[in-house]
mmCIF file of C-alpha atoms and ligand atoms in Angstrom:
data_model
loop_
_atom_site.group_PDB
_atom_site.id
_atom_site.type_symbol
_atom_site.label_atom_id
_atom_site.label_comp_id
_atom_site.label_asym_id
_atom_site.label_seq_id
_atom_site.Cartn_x
_atom_site.Cartn_y
_atom_site.Cartn_z
ATOM 1 C CA UNK A 1 0.000 0.000 0.000
ATOM 2 C CA UNK A 2 2.919 2.374 0.300
ATOM 3 C CA UNK A 3 3.947 4.558 -2.608
ATOM 4 C CA UNK A 4 7.240 4.014 -4.483
ATOM 5 C CA UNK A 5 8.567 7.348 -3.173
ATOM 6 C CA UNK A 6 7.847 6.406 0.459
ATOM 7 C CA UNK A 7 10.648 5.228 2.756
ATOM 8 C CA UNK A 8 10.920 1.445 2.596
ATOM 9 C CA UNK A 9 12.387 -0.524 5.460
ATOM 10 C CA UNK A 10 14.060 -2.996 3.080
ATOM 11 C CA UNK A 11 15.936 -0.116 1.390
ATOM 12 C CA UNK A 12 16.899 1.598 4.623
ATOM 13 C CA UNK A 13 20.287 3.328 4.646
ATOM 14 C CA UNK A 14 20.836 1.246 7.772
ATOM 15 C CA UNK A 15 21.825 1.623 11.358
ATOM 16 C CA UNK A 16 25.143 2.982 12.629
ATOM 17 C CA UNK A 17 26.172 -0.413 14.012
ATOM 18 C CA UNK A 18 25.359 -3.583 12.124
ATOM 19 C CA UNK A 19 23.015 -5.773 14.124
ATOM 20 C CA UNK A 20 21.738 -9.282 13.591
ATOM 21 C CA UNK A 21 18.621 -9.192 11.425
ATOM 22 C CA UNK A 22 15.268 -9.271 13.178
ATOM 23 C CA UNK A 23 14.033 -12.872 13.402
ATOM 24 C CA UNK A 24 11.639 -13.426 10.495
ATOM 25 C CA UNK A 25 8.861 -14.486 12.850
ATOM 26 C CA UNK A 26 9.062 -11.232 14.851
ATOM 27 C CA UNK A 27 6.600 -9.546 12.506
ATOM 28 C CA UNK A 28 8.483 -6.264 12.899
ATOM 29 C CA UNK A 29 10.212 -4.253 10.222
ATOM 30 C CA UNK A 30 13.197 -1.997 11.090
ATOM 31 C CA UNK A 31 11.077 1.173 11.425
ATOM 32 C CA UNK A 32 8.669 -0.603 13.769
ATOM 33 C CA UNK A 33 11.676 -1.806 15.722
ATOM 34 C CA UNK A 34 12.851 1.828 15.975
ATOM 35 C CA UNK A 35 9.424 2.882 17.224
ATOM 36 C CA UNK A 36 9.549 0.163 19.884
ATOM 37 C CA UNK A 37 13.056 1.175 20.965
ATOM 38 C CA UNK A 38 11.923 4.763 21.334
ATOM 39 C CA UNK A 39 8.845 3.861 23.398
ATOM 40 C CA UNK A 40 11.008 1.775 25.761
ATOM 41 C CA UNK A 41 13.785 4.333 26.290
ATOM 42 C CA UNK A 42 14.006 6.374 29.475
ATOM 43 C CA UNK A 43 14.151 9.749 27.686
ATOM 44 C CA UNK A 44 10.697 8.920 26.317
ATOM 45 C CA UNK A 45 9.276 8.331 29.796
ATOM 46 C CA UNK A 46 10.786 11.577 31.042
ATOM 47 C CA UNK A 47 8.724 13.492 28.447
ATOM 48 C CA UNK A 48 5.791 13.006 30.805
ATOM 49 C CA UNK A 49 7.305 15.465 33.261
ATOM 50 C CA UNK A 50 8.581 18.026 30.794
ATOM 51 C CA UNK A 51 6.863 21.293 29.984
ATOM 52 C CA UNK A 52 5.254 21.890 26.631
ATOM 53 C CA UNK A 53 3.970 25.427 27.379
ATOM 54 C CA UNK A 54 2.563 25.185 30.879
ATOM 55 C CA UNK A 55 4.866 23.999 33.609
ATOM 56 C CA UNK A 56 4.123 20.434 34.515
ATOM 57 C CA UNK A 57 2.943 21.148 38.057
ATOM 58 C CA UNK A 58 0.500 23.898 37.009
ATOM 59 C CA UNK A 59 -2.338 21.541 36.124
ATOM 60 C CA UNK A 60 -3.091 17.937 35.310
ATOM 61 C CA UNK A 61 -4.913 18.581 32.051
ATOM 62 C CA UNK A 62 -2.342 20.584 30.139
ATOM 63 C CA UNK A 63 -0.205 18.961 27.474
ATOM 64 C CA UNK A 64 3.173 17.664 28.425
ATOM 65 C CA UNK A 65 5.920 16.770 25.954
ATOM 66 C CA UNK A 66 4.679 13.188 26.126
ATOM 67 C CA UNK A 67 1.029 13.809 25.271
ATOM 68 C CA UNK A 68 2.160 16.323 22.638
ATOM 69 C CA UNK A 69 4.352 13.665 21.015
ATOM 70 C CA UNK A 70 1.433 11.208 21.013
ATOM 71 C CA UNK A 71 -0.776 13.786 19.280
ATOM 72 C CA UNK A 72 1.922 14.439 16.681
ATOM 73 C CA UNK A 73 2.137 10.696 16.011
ATOM 74 C CA UNK A 74 -1.644 10.422 15.670
ATOM 75 C CA UNK A 75 -1.886 13.263 13.146
ATOM 76 C CA UNK A 76 1.223 12.094 11.294
ATOM 77 C CA UNK A 77 -0.028 8.532 10.945
ATOM 78 C CA UNK A 78 -3.470 9.632 9.792
ATOM 79 C CA UNK A 79 -1.954 11.742 7.006
ATOM 80 C CA UNK A 80 0.619 9.063 6.114
ATOM 81 C CA UNK A 81 -2.164 6.518 5.515
ATOM 82 C CA UNK A 82 -3.968 8.879 3.195
ATOM 83 C CA UNK A 83 -0.971 9.644 1.009
ATOM 84 C CA UNK A 84 0.548 6.154 1.221
ATOM 85 C CA UNK A 85 3.692 7.059 3.113
ATOM 86 C CA UNK A 86 5.366 4.796 5.612
ATOM 87 C CA UNK A 87 3.201 5.116 8.699
ATOM 88 C CA UNK A 88 5.688 3.296 10.962
ATOM 89 C CA UNK A 89 8.485 5.693 10.119
ATOM 90 C CA UNK A 90 6.266 8.749 10.667
ATOM 91 C CA UNK A 91 5.256 7.317 14.024
ATOM 92 C CA UNK A 92 8.851 6.618 15.087
ATOM 93 C CA UNK A 93 10.003 10.121 14.118
ATOM 94 C CA UNK A 94 6.997 11.765 15.797
ATOM 95 C CA UNK A 95 7.485 9.919 19.072
ATOM 96 C CA UNK A 96 11.198 10.786 19.144
ATOM 97 C CA UNK A 97 11.098 14.341 17.834
ATOM 98 C CA UNK A 98 11.094 16.044 21.245
ATOM 99 C CA UNK A 99 13.351 13.662 23.194
ATOM 100 C CA UNK A 100 16.056 16.335 23.401
ATOM 101 C CA UNK A 101 13.913 19.026 24.980
ATOM 102 C CA UNK A 102 15.137 20.564 28.208
ATOM 103 C CA UNK A 103 12.957 20.949 31.286
ATOM 104 C CA UNK A 104 10.792 24.118 31.367
ATOM 105 C CA UNK A 105 10.051 24.334 27.644
ATOM 106 C CA UNK A 106 11.557 27.025 25.449
ATOM 107 C CA UNK A 107 12.697 29.119 28.401
ATOM 108 C CA UNK A 108 14.793 26.174 29.590
ATOM 109 C CA UNK A 109 16.235 25.679 26.149
ATOM 110 C CA UNK A 110 17.152 29.354 25.710
ATOM 111 C CA UNK A 111 18.784 29.347 29.137
ATOM 112 C CA UNK A 112 20.842 26.245 28.369
ATOM 113 C CA UNK A 113 21.807 27.639 24.970
ATOM 114 C CA UNK A 114 23.045 30.827 26.705
ATOM 115 C CA UNK A 115 25.094 28.725 29.174
ATOM 116 C CA UNK A 116 26.614 26.841 26.233
ATOM 117 C CA UNK A 117 27.263 29.987 24.161
ATOM 118 C CA UNK A 118 31.043 29.524 24.099
ATOM 119 C CA UNK A 119 30.910 25.744 23.879
ATOM 120 C CA UNK A 120 28.941 25.002 20.710
ATOM 121 C CA UNK A 121 25.493 26.100 21.926
ATOM 122 C CA UNK A 122 22.462 23.966 22.612
ATOM 123 C CA UNK A 123 19.793 22.953 20.075
ATOM 124 C CA UNK A 124 16.929 20.659 20.954
ATOM 125 C CA UNK A 125 16.850 18.938 17.535
ATOM 126 C CA UNK A 126 20.511 18.079 17.786
ATOM 127 C CA UNK A 127 19.993 17.065 21.405
ATOM 128 C CA UNK A 128 17.253 14.606 20.374
ATOM 129 C CA UNK A 129 19.836 13.008 18.113
ATOM 130 C CA UNK A 130 22.399 12.933 20.937
ATOM 131 C CA UNK A 131 19.814 11.055 22.987
ATOM 132 C CA UNK A 132 19.114 8.366 20.408
ATOM 133 C CA UNK A 133 22.708 8.136 19.113
ATOM 134 C CA UNK A 134 24.680 8.317 22.366
ATOM 135 C CA UNK A 135 22.963 9.039 25.641
ATOM 136 C CA UNK A 136 20.597 6.130 26.060
ATOM 137 C CA UNK A 137 22.426 3.164 27.603
ATOM 138 C CA UNK A 138 20.318 0.084 26.968
ATOM 139 C CA UNK A 139 22.141 -2.307 24.681
ATOM 140 C CA UNK A 140 25.129 -4.520 25.383
ATOM 141 C CA UNK A 141 27.235 -3.680 22.332
ATOM 142 C CA UNK A 142 26.561 -0.009 21.594
ATOM 143 C CA UNK A 143 25.503 3.280 23.177
ATOM 144 C CA UNK A 144 22.306 4.946 22.045
ATOM 145 C CA UNK A 145 19.391 3.202 20.340
ATOM 146 C CA UNK A 146 21.159 2.572 17.022
ATOM 147 C CA UNK A 147 18.148 3.707 14.998
ATOM 148 C CA UNK A 148 17.835 3.567 11.210
ATOM 149 C CA UNK A 149 19.239 6.433 9.150
ATOM 150 C CA UNK A 150 15.707 7.459 8.083
ATOM 151 C CA UNK A 151 14.507 7.794 11.678
ATOM 152 C CA UNK A 152 17.588 9.813 12.659
ATOM 153 C CA UNK A 153 17.213 11.976 9.553
ATOM 154 C CA UNK A 154 13.652 12.817 10.636
ATOM 155 C CA UNK A 155 14.716 13.583 14.197
ATOM 156 C CA UNK A 156 17.387 16.055 13.079
ATOM 157 C CA UNK A 157 14.986 18.597 11.590
ATOM 158 C CA UNK A 158 17.289 21.578 11.598
ATOM 159 C CA UNK A 159 20.789 22.338 12.735
ATOM 160 C CA UNK A 160 22.738 25.585 12.772
ATOM 161 C CA UNK A 161 25.713 26.047 10.442
ATOM 162 C CA UNK A 162 28.050 26.258 13.357
ATOM 163 C CA UNK A 163 26.815 23.046 14.977
ATOM 164 C CA UNK A 164 26.949 21.260 11.640
ATOM 165 C CA UNK A 165 30.687 21.982 11.454
ATOM 166 C CA UNK A 166 31.324 21.125 15.082
ATOM 167 C CA UNK A 167 29.485 17.805 14.905
ATOM 168 C CA UNK A 168 30.306 16.882 11.302
ATOM 169 C CA UNK A 169 32.227 13.761 12.289
ATOM 170 C CA UNK A 170 29.341 11.882 13.877
ATOM 171 C CA UNK A 171 26.556 13.479 11.834
ATOM 172 C CA UNK A 172 28.026 12.171 8.580
ATOM 173 C CA UNK A 173 25.419 12.009 5.828
ATOM 174 C CA UNK A 174 22.792 13.464 8.188
ATOM 175 C CA UNK A 175 24.700 16.734 8.242
ATOM 176 C CA UNK A 176 25.521 16.730 4.522
ATOM 177 C CA UNK A 177 21.856 17.061 3.622
ATOM 178 C CA UNK A 178 21.890 20.663 4.822
ATOM 179 C CA UNK A 179 25.024 21.576 2.872
ATOM 180 C CA UNK A 180 23.697 19.922 -0.288
ATOM 181 C CA UNK A 181 20.299 21.555 0.161
ATOM 182 C CA UNK A 182 18.588 18.155 0.025
ATOM 183 C CA UNK A 183 15.146 17.434 1.464
ATOM 184 C CA UNK A 184 14.563 14.688 4.021
ATOM 185 C CA UNK A 185 12.114 11.829 3.342
ATOM 186 C CA UNK A 186 8.434 12.692 2.924
ATOM 187 C CA UNK A 187 7.864 10.947 6.253
ATOM 188 C CA UNK A 188 10.261 13.375 7.953
ATOM 189 C CA UNK A 189 8.605 16.334 6.215
ATOM 190 C CA UNK A 190 5.221 15.064 7.382
ATOM 191 C CA UNK A 191 6.244 14.548 11.029
ATOM 192 C CA UNK A 192 7.487 18.136 11.054
ATOM 193 C CA UNK A 193 4.159 19.548 9.853
ATOM 194 C CA UNK A 194 2.163 17.181 12.091
ATOM 195 C CA UNK A 195 4.102 18.760 14.977
ATOM 196 C CA UNK A 196 2.954 22.194 13.836
ATOM 197 C CA UNK A 197 -0.698 21.083 13.492
ATOM 198 C CA UNK A 198 -0.624 19.406 16.898
ATOM 199 C CA UNK A 199 0.858 22.246 18.917
ATOM 200 C CA UNK A 200 -1.077 25.055 17.206
ATOM 201 C CA UNK A 201 -4.324 23.316 18.093
ATOM 202 C CA UNK A 202 -3.542 21.975 21.525
ATOM 203 C CA UNK A 203 -2.061 25.297 22.549
ATOM 204 C CA UNK A 204 -5.402 26.972 21.691
ATOM 205 C CA UNK A 205 -7.087 24.363 23.876
ATOM 206 C CA UNK A 206 -4.664 24.729 26.797
ATOM 207 C CA UNK A 207 -4.601 28.509 26.364
ATOM 208 C CA UNK A 208 -8.368 28.815 26.702
ATOM 209 C CA UNK A 209 -8.570 26.230 29.465
ATOM 210 C CA UNK A 210 -5.922 28.048 31.492
ATOM 211 C CA UNK A 211 -7.887 31.300 31.220
ATOM 212 C CA UNK A 212 -4.934 33.069 29.590
ATOM 213 C CA UNK A 213 -6.676 33.280 26.200
ATOM 214 C CA UNK A 214 -10.286 34.512 26.346
ATOM 215 C CA UNK A 215 -12.160 32.443 23.739
ATOM 216 C CA UNK A 216 -13.610 35.625 22.168
ATOM 217 C CA UNK A 217 -10.154 37.022 21.428
ATOM 218 C CA UNK A 218 -9.508 34.164 18.994
ATOM 219 C CA UNK A 219 -12.063 35.640 16.623
ATOM 220 C CA UNK A 220 -9.319 37.888 15.250
ATOM 221 C CA UNK A 221 -7.783 34.690 13.805
ATOM 222 C CA UNK A 222 -9.317 33.648 10.472
ATOM 223 C CA UNK A 223 -8.979 29.875 10.994
ATOM 224 C CA UNK A 224 -10.838 30.083 14.299
ATOM 225 C CA UNK A 225 -13.418 32.594 13.035
ATOM 226 C CA UNK A 226 -14.321 30.533 9.940
ATOM 227 C CA UNK A 227 -14.666 27.240 11.808
ATOM 228 C CA UNK A 228 -16.565 28.869 14.682
ATOM 229 C CA UNK A 229 -19.115 30.158 12.160
ATOM 230 C CA UNK A 230 -19.522 26.657 10.710
ATOM 231 C CA UNK A 231 -19.887 25.045 14.128
ATOM 232 C CA UNK A 232 -22.440 27.672 15.220
ATOM 233 C CA UNK A 233 -24.589 26.825 12.191
ATOM 234 C CA UNK A 234 -24.390 23.094 12.945
ATOM 235 C CA UNK A 235 -24.887 23.453 16.719
ATOM 236 C CA UNK A 236 -26.386 26.888 17.497
ATOM 237 C CA UNK A 237 -26.600 26.374 21.263
ATOM 238 C CA UNK A 238 -23.168 24.795 21.779
ATOM 239 C CA UNK A 239 -20.963 26.545 24.357
ATOM 240 C CA UNK A 240 -18.075 26.052 26.774
ATOM 241 C CA UNK A 241 -15.676 23.168 26.395
ATOM 242 C CA UNK A 242 -17.822 21.317 23.821
ATOM 243 C CA UNK A 243 -17.768 24.381 21.590
ATOM 244 C CA UNK A 244 -14.024 24.805 22.049
ATOM 245 C CA UNK A 245 -13.333 21.159 21.210
ATOM 246 C CA UNK A 246 -15.644 21.140 18.194
ATOM 247 C CA UNK A 247 -14.013 24.247 16.691
ATOM 248 C CA UNK A 248 -10.543 22.810 17.289
ATOM 249 C CA UNK A 249 -11.613 19.509 15.718
ATOM 250 C CA UNK A 250 -12.829 21.452 12.667
ATOM 251 C CA UNK A 251 -9.521 23.334 12.415
ATOM 252 C CA UNK A 252 -7.516 20.093 12.582
ATOM 253 C CA UNK A 253 -9.719 18.642 9.816
ATOM 254 C CA UNK A 254 -9.227 21.693 7.609
ATOM 255 C CA UNK A 255 -5.450 21.620 8.089
ATOM 256 C CA UNK A 256 -5.145 17.870 7.558
ATOM 257 C CA UNK A 257 -7.334 17.921 4.445
ATOM 258 C CA UNK A 258 -5.418 20.844 2.992
ATOM 259 C CA UNK A 259 -2.110 19.136 3.753
ATOM 260 C CA UNK A 260 -3.259 15.925 2.056
ATOM 261 C CA UNK A 261 -4.649 17.644 -1.060
ATOM 262 C CA UNK A 262 -1.724 20.023 -1.524
ATOM 263 C CA UNK A 263 0.886 17.307 -0.969
ATOM 264 C CA UNK A 264 -0.878 14.976 -3.419
ATOM 265 C CA UNK A 265 -0.839 17.775 -6.004
ATOM 266 C CA UNK A 266 2.866 18.479 -5.469
ATOM 267 C CA UNK A 267 3.712 14.781 -5.680
ATOM 268 C CA UNK A 268 1.798 14.526 -8.979
ATOM 269 C CA UNK A 269 3.565 17.578 -10.306
ATOM 270 C CA UNK A 270 7.133 16.547 -9.376
ATOM 271 C CA UNK A 271 6.551 12.814 -9.902
ATOM 272 C CA UNK A 272 9.200 11.444 -7.543
ATOM 273 C CA UNK A 273 9.792 7.756 -8.350
ATOM 274 C CA UNK A 274 11.983 6.907 -5.405
ATOM 275 C CA UNK A 275 13.062 8.323 -2.076
ATOM 276 C CA UNK A 276 16.225 9.607 -3.809
ATOM 277 C CA UNK A 277 14.028 11.740 -6.084
ATOM 278 C CA UNK A 278 12.301 13.012 -2.945
ATOM 279 C CA UNK A 279 15.646 13.956 -1.404
ATOM 280 C CA UNK A 280 16.766 15.962 -4.433
ATOM 281 C CA UNK A 281 13.393 17.657 -4.860
ATOM 282 C CA UNK A 282 11.937 20.648 -3.033
ATOM 283 C CA UNK A 283 9.771 19.817 0.014
ATOM 284 C CA UNK A 284 6.588 18.121 -1.242
ATOM 285 C CA UNK A 285 4.621 17.828 1.991
ATOM 286 C CA UNK A 286 3.062 21.206 2.384
ATOM 287 C CA UNK A 287 -0.020 23.300 3.099
ATOM 288 C CA UNK A 288 -1.473 25.380 0.274
ATOM 289 C CA UNK A 289 -0.229 28.951 0.342
ATOM 290 C CA UNK A 290 -3.569 30.336 1.565
ATOM 291 C CA UNK A 291 -3.732 27.884 4.485
ATOM 292 C CA UNK A 292 -0.036 28.483 5.201
ATOM 293 C CA UNK A 293 -0.847 32.176 5.677
ATOM 294 C CA UNK A 294 -3.699 31.289 8.067
ATOM 295 C CA UNK A 295 -1.526 28.896 10.077
ATOM 296 C CA UNK A 296 1.081 31.648 10.334
ATOM 297 C CA UNK A 297 -1.574 34.060 11.594
ATOM 298 C CA UNK A 298 -2.618 31.560 14.284
ATOM 299 C CA UNK A 299 0.998 30.999 15.325
ATOM 300 C CA UNK A 300 1.603 34.746 15.645
ATOM 301 C CA UNK A 301 -1.568 35.020 17.749
ATOM 302 C CA UNK A 302 -0.369 32.238 20.056
ATOM 303 C CA UNK A 303 3.075 33.766 20.295
ATOM 304 C CA UNK A 304 1.713 37.152 21.360
ATOM 305 C CA UNK A 305 -1.145 35.976 23.546
ATOM 306 C CA UNK A 306 0.113 32.745 25.060
ATOM 307 C CA UNK A 307 3.860 32.132 24.768
ATOM 308 C CA UNK A 308 4.578 35.799 25.579
ATOM 309 C CA UNK A 309 1.802 36.113 28.150
ATOM 310 C CA UNK A 310 3.219 37.820 31.279
ATOM 311 C CA UNK A 311 2.009 34.931 33.436
ATOM 312 C CA UNK A 312 3.762 32.340 31.241
ATOM 313 C CA UNK A 313 6.910 34.484 30.950
ATOM 314 C CA UNK A 314 7.043 35.090 34.706
ATOM 315 C CA UNK A 315 7.053 31.398 35.517
ATOM 316 C CA UNK A 316 9.367 30.360 32.720
ATOM 317 C CA UNK A 317 11.886 33.124 33.497
ATOM 318 C CA UNK A 318 12.131 31.870 37.037
ATOM 319 C CA UNK A 319 12.667 28.378 35.630
ATOM 320 C CA UNK A 320 15.356 29.647 33.251
ATOM 321 C CA UNK A 321 17.246 31.104 36.195
ATOM 322 C CA UNK A 322 17.163 27.692 37.844
ATOM 323 C CA UNK A 323 18.777 26.178 34.743
ATOM 324 C CA UNK A 324 21.528 28.807 34.797
ATOM 325 C CA UNK A 325 22.085 28.217 38.479
ATOM 326 C CA UNK A 326 22.334 24.443 38.002
ATOM 327 C CA UNK A 327 24.747 24.809 35.078
ATOM 328 C CA UNK A 328 27.117 27.023 37.075
ATOM 329 C CA UNK A 329 26.777 24.746 40.045
ATOM 330 C CA UNK A 330 27.910 21.673 38.077
ATOM 331 C CA UNK A 331 30.746 23.653 36.464
ATOM 332 C CA UNK A 332 32.020 24.610 39.917
ATOM 333 C CA UNK A 333 31.250 21.323 41.657
ATOM 334 C CA UNK A 334 31.467 18.543 39.052
ATOM 335 C CA UNK A 335 31.465 15.993 41.884
ATOM 336 C CA UNK A 336 27.678 16.471 42.027
ATOM 337 C CA UNK A 337 27.259 15.101 38.497
ATOM 338 C CA UNK A 338 26.296 11.441 38.301
ATOM 339 C CA UNK A 339 29.219 9.154 37.474
ATOM 340 C CA UNK A 340 28.165 8.691 33.819
ATOM 341 C CA UNK A 341 28.452 12.410 33.189
ATOM 342 C CA UNK A 342 31.818 12.773 34.917
ATOM 343 C CA UNK A 343 33.600 10.369 32.564
ATOM 344 C CA UNK A 344 36.515 12.138 30.963
ATOM 345 C CA UNK A 345 35.935 10.978 27.381
ATOM 346 C CA UNK A 346 36.138 12.919 24.122
ATOM 347 C CA UNK A 347 33.188 15.119 24.973
ATOM 348 C CA UNK A 348 34.137 18.357 26.635
ATOM 349 C CA UNK A 349 32.933 18.800 30.232
ATOM 350 C CA UNK A 350 30.453 21.602 29.364
ATOM 351 C CA UNK A 351 28.723 19.366 26.825
ATOM 352 C CA UNK A 352 28.382 16.635 29.413
ATOM 353 C CA UNK A 353 26.818 19.102 31.861
ATOM 354 C CA UNK A 354 24.366 20.272 29.210
ATOM 355 C CA UNK A 355 23.461 16.640 28.418
ATOM 356 C CA UNK A 356 22.728 16.058 32.087
ATOM 357 C CA UNK A 357 20.603 19.190 32.501
ATOM 358 C CA UNK A 358 18.757 18.684 29.200
ATOM 359 C CA UNK A 359 17.748 15.212 30.320
ATOM 360 C CA UNK A 360 16.160 16.447 33.550
ATOM 361 C CA UNK A 361 12.422 16.580 34.032
ATOM 362 C CA UNK A 362 10.879 19.799 35.351
ATOM 363 C CA UNK A 363 10.362 18.322 38.783
ATOM 364 C CA UNK A 364 13.858 16.866 39.039
ATOM 365 C CA UNK A 365 15.413 20.193 37.993
ATOM 366 C CA UNK A 366 13.324 21.999 40.636
ATOM 367 C CA UNK A 367 14.362 19.493 43.255
ATOM 368 C CA UNK A 368 18.048 19.815 42.373
ATOM 369 C CA UNK A 369 17.766 23.586 42.368
ATOM 370 C CA UNK A 370 16.138 23.530 45.826
ATOM 371 C CA UNK A 371 18.794 21.151 47.115
ATOM 372 C CA UNK A 372 21.788 23.208 45.952
ATOM 373 C CA UNK A 373 20.428 26.727 46.380
ATOM 374 C CA UNK A 374 19.537 26.522 50.057
HETATM 375 MG MG1 MG B 401 7.141 19.127 19.090
#
């Protein structure tokens, strides 16, 4: 059922370390095996206690990195089925895409990046790759999860020029794609847009639920306004959380349908025959330009009214200071790092400290901050 231009497990560009083939009776292909490795790794479990937008302890109903990743996988798989891409690969990439996120969301990441300014910086996409390539310790003969090239390619969405040079040796062909201007697989392109669809919609939901976004204010956003009008015609007396959920459901439908139709059109136009054609072509998984403009408008609205909301900024700034404090603390007192992160190997000490902090959950980082700051 999958298209010739989809990623095929039998043609995978392979894992970093050669492993014995999966027993034929296992019923798993290599991408499914990657998905299973990701679900079983400890970085995946820690996503449960990492902030998406709202700090983990602020409420039990807000998204965490874990539930966000599950929503990305759901949307990604649904679209993959409709355009005959490899659903398993989309799922594996989606579930792993945020493994490298720091505690405390973007504030935590910016803080860690500032701490690492003179030591190669910190990027969450690259960090997700560090996690699956090096930091997980689960297998007897290698570090990391030894995932397929295609899964790793999808995880490394973007990387700065500087980091590409610094990490060229272990990035290999993954890094070359950016220099050559090549596209990743359609599955990787899809997981990236599924991420965008998921967070734009669940952040509306969490934003309204938290009281930070008054539902009425969303009417300045065309996507919301149009779907609200439709829902009001279908269910004139609907209000409260049912109304909110129905409008959001409509928006997700509109975005998914547009993504499917536009991508199908682009694929017909560029006629990729194989995944190599996909890699040398422009990105083919895309919204139409009119929907792209509307998605952009929604994202700007969320940026101004939610991510930059004084209440969100206040809490996350405090959290960012905790990250800075912890970083300096471990620089000055490396004996407090766990043994694994004190090993004097090829990685410079600052990178090891940033690995340790990036891996923390919100609640563990708060606990460590409380322990060392009093
Ligand atoms: Mg994400």
